[in-house]
Coordinates of C-alpha atoms and ligand atoms in Angstrom, one line a residue:
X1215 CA 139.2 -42.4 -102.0
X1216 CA 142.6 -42.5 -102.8
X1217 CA 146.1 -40.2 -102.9
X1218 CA 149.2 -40.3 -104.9
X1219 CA 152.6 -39.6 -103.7
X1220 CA 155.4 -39.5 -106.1
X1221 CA 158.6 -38.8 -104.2
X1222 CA 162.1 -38.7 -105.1
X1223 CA 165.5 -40.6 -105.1
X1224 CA 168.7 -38.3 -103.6
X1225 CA 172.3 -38.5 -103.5
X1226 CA 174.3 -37.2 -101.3
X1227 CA 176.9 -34.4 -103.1
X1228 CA 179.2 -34.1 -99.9
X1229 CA 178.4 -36.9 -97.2
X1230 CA 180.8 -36.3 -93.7
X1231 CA 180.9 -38.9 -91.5
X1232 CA 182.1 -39.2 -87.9
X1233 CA 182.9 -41.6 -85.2
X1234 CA 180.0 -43.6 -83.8
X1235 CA 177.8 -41.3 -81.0
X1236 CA 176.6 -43.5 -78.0
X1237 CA 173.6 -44.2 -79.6
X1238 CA 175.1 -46.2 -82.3
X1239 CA 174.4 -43.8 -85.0
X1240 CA 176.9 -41.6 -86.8
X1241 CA 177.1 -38.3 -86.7
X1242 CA 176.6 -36.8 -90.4
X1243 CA 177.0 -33.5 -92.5
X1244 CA 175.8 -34.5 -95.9
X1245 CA 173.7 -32.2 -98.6
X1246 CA 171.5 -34.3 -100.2
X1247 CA 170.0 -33.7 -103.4
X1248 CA 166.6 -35.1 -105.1
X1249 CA 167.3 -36.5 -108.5
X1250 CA 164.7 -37.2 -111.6
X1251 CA 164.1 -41.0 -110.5
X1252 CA 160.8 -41.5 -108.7
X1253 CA 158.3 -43.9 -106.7
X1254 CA 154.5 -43.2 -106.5
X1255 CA 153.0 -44.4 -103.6
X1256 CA 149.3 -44.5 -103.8
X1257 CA 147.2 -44.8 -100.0
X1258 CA 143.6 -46.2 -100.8
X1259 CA 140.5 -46.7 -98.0
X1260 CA 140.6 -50.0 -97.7
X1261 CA 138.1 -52.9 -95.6
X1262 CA 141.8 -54.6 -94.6
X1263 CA 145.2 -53.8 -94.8
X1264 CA 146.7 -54.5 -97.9
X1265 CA 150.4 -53.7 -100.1
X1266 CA 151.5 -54.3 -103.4
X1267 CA 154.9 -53.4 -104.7
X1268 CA 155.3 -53.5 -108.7
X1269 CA 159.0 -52.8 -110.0
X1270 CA 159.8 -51.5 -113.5
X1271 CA 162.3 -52.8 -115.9
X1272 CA 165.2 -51.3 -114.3
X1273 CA 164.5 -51.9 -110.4
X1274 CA 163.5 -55.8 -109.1
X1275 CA 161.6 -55.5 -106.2
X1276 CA 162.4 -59.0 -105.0
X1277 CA 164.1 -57.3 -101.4
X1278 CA 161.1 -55.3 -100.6
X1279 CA 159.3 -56.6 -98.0
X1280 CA 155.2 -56.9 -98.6
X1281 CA 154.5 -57.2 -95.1
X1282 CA 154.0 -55.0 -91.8
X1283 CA 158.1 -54.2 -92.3
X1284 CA 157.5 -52.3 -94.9
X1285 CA 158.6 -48.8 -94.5
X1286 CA 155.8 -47.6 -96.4
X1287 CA 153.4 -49.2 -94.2
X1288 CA 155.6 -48.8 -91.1
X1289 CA 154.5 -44.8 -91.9
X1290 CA 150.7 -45.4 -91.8
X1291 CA 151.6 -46.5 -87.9
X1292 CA 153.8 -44.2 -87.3
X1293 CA 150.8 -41.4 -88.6
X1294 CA 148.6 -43.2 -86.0
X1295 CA 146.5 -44.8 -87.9
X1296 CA 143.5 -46.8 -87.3
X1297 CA 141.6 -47.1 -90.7
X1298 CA 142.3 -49.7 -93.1
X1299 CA 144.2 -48.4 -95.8
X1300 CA 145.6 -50.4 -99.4
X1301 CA 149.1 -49.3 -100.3
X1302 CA 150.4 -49.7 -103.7
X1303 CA 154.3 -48.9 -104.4
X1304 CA 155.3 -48.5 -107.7
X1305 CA 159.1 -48.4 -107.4
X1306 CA 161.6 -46.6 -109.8
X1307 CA 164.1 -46.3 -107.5
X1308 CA 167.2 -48.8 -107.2
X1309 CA 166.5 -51.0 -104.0
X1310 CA 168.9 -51.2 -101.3
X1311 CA 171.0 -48.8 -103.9
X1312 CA 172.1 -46.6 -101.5
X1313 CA 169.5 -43.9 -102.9
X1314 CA 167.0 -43.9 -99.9
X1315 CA 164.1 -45.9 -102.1
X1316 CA 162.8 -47.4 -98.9
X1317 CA 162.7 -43.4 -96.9
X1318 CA 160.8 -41.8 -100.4
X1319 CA 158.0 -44.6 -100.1
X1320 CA 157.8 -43.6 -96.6
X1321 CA 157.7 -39.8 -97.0
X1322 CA 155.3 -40.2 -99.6
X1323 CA 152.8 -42.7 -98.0
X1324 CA 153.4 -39.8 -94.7
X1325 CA 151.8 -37.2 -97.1
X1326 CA 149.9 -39.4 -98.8
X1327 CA 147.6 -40.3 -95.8
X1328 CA 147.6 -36.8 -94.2
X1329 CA 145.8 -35.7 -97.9
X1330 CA 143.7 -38.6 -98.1
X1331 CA 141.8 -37.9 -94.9
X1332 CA 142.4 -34.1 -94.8
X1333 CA 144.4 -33.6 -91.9
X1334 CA 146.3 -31.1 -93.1
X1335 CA 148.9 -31.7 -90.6
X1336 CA 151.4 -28.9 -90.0
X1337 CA 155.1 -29.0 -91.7
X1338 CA 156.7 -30.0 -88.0
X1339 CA 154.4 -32.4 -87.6
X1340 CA 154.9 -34.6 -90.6
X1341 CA 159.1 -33.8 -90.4
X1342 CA 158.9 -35.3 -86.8
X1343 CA 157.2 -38.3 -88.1
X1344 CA 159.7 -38.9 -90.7
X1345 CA 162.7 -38.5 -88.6
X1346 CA 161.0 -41.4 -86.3
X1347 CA 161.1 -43.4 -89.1
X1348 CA 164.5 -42.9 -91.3
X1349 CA 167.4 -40.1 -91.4
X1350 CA 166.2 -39.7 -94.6
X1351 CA 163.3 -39.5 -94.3
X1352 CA 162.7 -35.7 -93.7
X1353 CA 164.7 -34.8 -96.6
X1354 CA 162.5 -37.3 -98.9
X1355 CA 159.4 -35.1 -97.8
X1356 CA 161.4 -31.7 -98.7
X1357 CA 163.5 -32.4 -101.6
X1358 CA 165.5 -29.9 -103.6
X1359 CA 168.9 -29.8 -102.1
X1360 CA 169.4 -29.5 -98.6
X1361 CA 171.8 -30.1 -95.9
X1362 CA 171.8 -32.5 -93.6
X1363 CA 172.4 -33.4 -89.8
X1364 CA 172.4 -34.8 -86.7
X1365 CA 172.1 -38.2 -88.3
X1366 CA 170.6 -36.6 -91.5
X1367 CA 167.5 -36.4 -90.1
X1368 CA 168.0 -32.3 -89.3
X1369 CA 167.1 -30.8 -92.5
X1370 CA 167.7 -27.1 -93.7
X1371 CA 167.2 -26.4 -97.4
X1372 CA 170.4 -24.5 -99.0
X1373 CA 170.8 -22.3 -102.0
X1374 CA 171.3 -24.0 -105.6
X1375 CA 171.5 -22.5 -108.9
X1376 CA 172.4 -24.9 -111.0
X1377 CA 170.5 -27.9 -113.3
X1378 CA 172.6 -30.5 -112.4
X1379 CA 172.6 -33.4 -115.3
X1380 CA 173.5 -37.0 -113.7
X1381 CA 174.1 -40.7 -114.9
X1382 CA 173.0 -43.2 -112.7
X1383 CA 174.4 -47.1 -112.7
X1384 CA 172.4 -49.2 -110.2
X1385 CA 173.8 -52.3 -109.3
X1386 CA 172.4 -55.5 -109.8
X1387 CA 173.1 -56.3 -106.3
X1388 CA 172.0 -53.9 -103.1
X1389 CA 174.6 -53.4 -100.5
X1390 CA 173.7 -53.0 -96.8
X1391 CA 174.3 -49.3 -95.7
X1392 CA 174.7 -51.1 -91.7
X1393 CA 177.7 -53.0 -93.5
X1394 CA 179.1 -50.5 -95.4
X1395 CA 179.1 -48.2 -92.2
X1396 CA 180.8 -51.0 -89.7
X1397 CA 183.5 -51.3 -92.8
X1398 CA 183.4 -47.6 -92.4
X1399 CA 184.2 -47.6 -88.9
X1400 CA 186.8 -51.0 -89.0
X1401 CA 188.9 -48.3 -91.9
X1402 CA 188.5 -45.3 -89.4
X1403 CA 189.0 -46.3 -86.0
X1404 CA 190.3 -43.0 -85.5
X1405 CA 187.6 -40.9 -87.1
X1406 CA 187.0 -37.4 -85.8
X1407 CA 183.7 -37.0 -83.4
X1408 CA 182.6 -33.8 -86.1
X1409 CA 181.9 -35.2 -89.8
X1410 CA 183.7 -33.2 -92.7
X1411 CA 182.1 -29.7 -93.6
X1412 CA 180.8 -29.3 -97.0
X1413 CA 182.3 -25.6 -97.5
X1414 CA 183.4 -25.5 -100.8
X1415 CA 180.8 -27.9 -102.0
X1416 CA 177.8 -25.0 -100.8
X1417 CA 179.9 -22.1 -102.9
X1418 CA 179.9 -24.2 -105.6
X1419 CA 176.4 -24.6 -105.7
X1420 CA 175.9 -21.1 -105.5
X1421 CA 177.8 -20.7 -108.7
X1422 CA 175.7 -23.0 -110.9
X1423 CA 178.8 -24.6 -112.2
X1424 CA 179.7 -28.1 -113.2
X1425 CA 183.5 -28.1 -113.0
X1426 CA 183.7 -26.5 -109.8
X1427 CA 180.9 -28.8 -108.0
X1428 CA 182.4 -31.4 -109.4
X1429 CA 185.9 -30.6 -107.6
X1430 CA 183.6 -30.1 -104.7
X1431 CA 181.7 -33.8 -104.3
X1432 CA 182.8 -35.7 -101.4
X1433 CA 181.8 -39.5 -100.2
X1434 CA 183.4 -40.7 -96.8
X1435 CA 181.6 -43.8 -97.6
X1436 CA 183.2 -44.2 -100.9
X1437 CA 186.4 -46.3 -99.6
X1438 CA 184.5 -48.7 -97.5
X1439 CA 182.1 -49.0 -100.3
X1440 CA 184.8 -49.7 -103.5
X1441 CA 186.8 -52.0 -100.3
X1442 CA 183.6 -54.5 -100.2
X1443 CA 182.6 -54.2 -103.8
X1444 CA 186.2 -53.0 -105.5
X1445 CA 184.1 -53.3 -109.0
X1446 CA 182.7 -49.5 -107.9
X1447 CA 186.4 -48.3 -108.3
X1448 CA 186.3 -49.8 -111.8
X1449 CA 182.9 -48.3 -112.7
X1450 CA 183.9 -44.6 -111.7
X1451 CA 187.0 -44.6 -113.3
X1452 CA 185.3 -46.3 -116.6
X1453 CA 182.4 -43.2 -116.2
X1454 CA 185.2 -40.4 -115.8
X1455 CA 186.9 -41.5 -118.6
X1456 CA 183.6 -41.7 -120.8
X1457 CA 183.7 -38.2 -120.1
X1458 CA 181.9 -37.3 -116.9
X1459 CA 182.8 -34.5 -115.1
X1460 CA 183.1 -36.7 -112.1
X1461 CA 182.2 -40.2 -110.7
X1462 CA 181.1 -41.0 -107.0
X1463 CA 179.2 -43.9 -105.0
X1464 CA 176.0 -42.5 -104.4
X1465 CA 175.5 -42.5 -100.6
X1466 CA 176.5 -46.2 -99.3
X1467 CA 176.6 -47.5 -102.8
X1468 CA 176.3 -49.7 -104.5
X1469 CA 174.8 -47.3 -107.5
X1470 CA 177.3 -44.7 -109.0
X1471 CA 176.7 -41.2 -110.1
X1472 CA 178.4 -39.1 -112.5
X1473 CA 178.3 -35.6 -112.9
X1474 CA 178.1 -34.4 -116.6
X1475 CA 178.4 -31.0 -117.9
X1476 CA 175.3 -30.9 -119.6
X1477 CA 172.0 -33.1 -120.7
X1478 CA 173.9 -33.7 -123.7
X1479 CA 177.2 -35.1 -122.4
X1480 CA 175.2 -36.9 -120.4
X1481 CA 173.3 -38.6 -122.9
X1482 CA 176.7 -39.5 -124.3
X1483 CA 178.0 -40.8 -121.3
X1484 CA 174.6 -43.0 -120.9
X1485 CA 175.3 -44.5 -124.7
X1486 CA 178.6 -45.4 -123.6
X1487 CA 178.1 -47.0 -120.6
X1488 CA 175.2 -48.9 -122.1
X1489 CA 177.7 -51.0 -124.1
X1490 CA 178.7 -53.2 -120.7
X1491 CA 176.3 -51.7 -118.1
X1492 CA 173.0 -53.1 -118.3
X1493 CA 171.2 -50.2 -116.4
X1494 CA 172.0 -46.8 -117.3
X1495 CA 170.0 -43.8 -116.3
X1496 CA 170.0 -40.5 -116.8
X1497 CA 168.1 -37.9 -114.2
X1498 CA 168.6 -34.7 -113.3
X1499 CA 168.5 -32.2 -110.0
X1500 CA 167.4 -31.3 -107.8
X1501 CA 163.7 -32.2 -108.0
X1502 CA 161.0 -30.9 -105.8
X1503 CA 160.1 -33.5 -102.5
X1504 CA 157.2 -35.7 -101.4
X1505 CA 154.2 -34.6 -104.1
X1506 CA 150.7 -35.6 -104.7
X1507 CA 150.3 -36.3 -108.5
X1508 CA 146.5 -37.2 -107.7
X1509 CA 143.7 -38.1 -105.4
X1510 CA 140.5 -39.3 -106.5
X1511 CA 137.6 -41.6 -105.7
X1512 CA 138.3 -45.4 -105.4
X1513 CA 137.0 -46.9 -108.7
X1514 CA 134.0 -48.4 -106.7
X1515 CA 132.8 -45.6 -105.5
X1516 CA 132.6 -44.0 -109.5
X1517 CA 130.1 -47.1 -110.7
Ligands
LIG2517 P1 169.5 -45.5 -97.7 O1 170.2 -44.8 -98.9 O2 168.3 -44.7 -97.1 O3 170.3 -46.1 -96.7 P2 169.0 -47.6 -99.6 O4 168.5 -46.8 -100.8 O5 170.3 -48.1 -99.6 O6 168.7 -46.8 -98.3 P3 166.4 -48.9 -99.6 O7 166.0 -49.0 -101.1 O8 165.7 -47.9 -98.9 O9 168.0 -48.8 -99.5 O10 166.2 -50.3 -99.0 C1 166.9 -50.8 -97.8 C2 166.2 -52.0 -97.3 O11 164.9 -51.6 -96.7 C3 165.8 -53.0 -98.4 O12 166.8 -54.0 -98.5 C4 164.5 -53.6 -97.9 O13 164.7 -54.8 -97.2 C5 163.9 -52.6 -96.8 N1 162.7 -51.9 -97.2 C6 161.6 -51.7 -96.5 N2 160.6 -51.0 -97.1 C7 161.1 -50.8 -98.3 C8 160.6 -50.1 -99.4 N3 159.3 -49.5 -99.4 N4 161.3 -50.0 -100.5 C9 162.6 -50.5 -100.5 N5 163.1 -51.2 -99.5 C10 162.4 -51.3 -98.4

């Protein structure tokens, strides 16, 4: 037998930051949304443990590990499991692109092993396995847009009217969110202990609107991110002036998002981007969470 998960990237629309907590993390108020760029993960019975990761033309999979680090198979422990299972990856989503690739895979492989062998394990029980694994975890399990945190991990779905069309440039090289967050903190030494509210960003997402949410997008790990890779700064302002509503680093970069006013302005935007950036996407939000998109019988067991 086998299950497929297909789970989503996000971005964050409003991402607060504030100083370090003893435990090392930051404290975060973000609202995430899931955006049309996906990874399947499919969890097969297996005699031995097995993983294979298979990129697509837009996303090289050379950083993702194909061992035990593996978030993905990192999950199948964390789920307390003692079968044998094959996992297969097949990644759409930027690595290391500041679009939580790595937490999807392990939401999805989460769900994808609880409907494999029928647990049917109750909504807390998965979200607490999650949050042991990733801050972002939880949020790659519910999807939609939702605020986050704690350290993002404390997720609470919010209301959203609109159909929000984005262009997405991944970079060709990943940044390290660790780095980007110790640049953070070497710009900030003075950061306040509570992260940045996202007030005006949740009315405008009650409206439905375009202009207004983009007014209301907010990044404290933008600076830190254009300060390490100052091409960023050059890519927004190139996007804006393309005729987005509004560039931002997605998360802790390196990929950039820009809000459009519509699938067709994006579309424009995409075409002229696609003259000097050689990976130009265009997705849209928010998309449902962690989904099975099939489980069947291995192909052995059909003959
Ligand atoms: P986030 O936005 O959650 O901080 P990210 O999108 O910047 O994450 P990921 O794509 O999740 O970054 O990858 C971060 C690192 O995690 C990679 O460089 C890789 O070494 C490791 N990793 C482990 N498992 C995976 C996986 N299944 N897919 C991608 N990266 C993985």
């Amino acid at each position: 037998m086998s299950s497929t998960v297909r789970a989503a990237a996000k971005i964050n629309l409003h991402l607060g930051v504030g100083a370090p907590r003893e435990d090392g993390f930051h404290p975060l108020d973000t609202v995430y949304q899931a955006i049309s760029l996906y990874d399947d993960v499919t969890v097969s019975d297996a005699e031995t443990d097995s993983l294979s990761v298979a990129g697509s033309p837009h996303v090289d999979v050379a950083g993702v590990p194909t061992d035990a680090t593996n978030i993905a198979v990192r999950a199948l422990s964390e789920a307390s499991c003692e079968t044998r299972h094959h996992v297969q990856i097949a990644k759409q989503i930027p690595v290391a692109g500041g679009m939580a690739g790595g937490s999807a895979d392990a939401a999805a492989a989460l769900l994808a092993h609880d409907r494999l062998h029928d647990l049917g394990q109750a909504d807390d029980v998965l979200l607490a396995q999650a949050a042991r694994l990733g801050s972002d975890v939880p949020f790659s399990l519910v999807g939609g847009t939702a605020r986050g945190r704690g350290r993002g991990e404390l997720v609470e779905p919010i209301v959203d009217l609109g159909t929000w069309w984005w262009v997405v440039v991944p970079a060709t090289v990943g940044l390290s969110t660790p780095e980007v967050y110790r640049h953070f903190d070497r710009l900030h030494p003075d950061a306040p202990a509570q992260p940045a509210e996202p007030a005006e960003l949740l009315a405008a997402l009650a409206t439905g609107e375009p202009v207004r949410l983009a007014r209301a997008l907010h990044n404290d790990l933008q600076d830190p991110a254009i300060d390490l890779r100052p091409e960023l700064g050059e890519l927004i302002v190139r996007g804006e002036a393309e005729g987005a509503l509004r560039g931002m680093v997605s998360g802790s970069g390196p990929t950039c998002v820009f809000l459009c006013d519509s699938q067709e302005g994006s579309m424009e935007v995409v075409a002229a981007l696609s003259a000097s950036y050689d990976v130009v996407l265009s997705a849209v939000g928010p998309v449902a969470g962690a989904h099975v998109v099939s489980t069947r019988e291995a192909e052995w067991d059909l003959r």
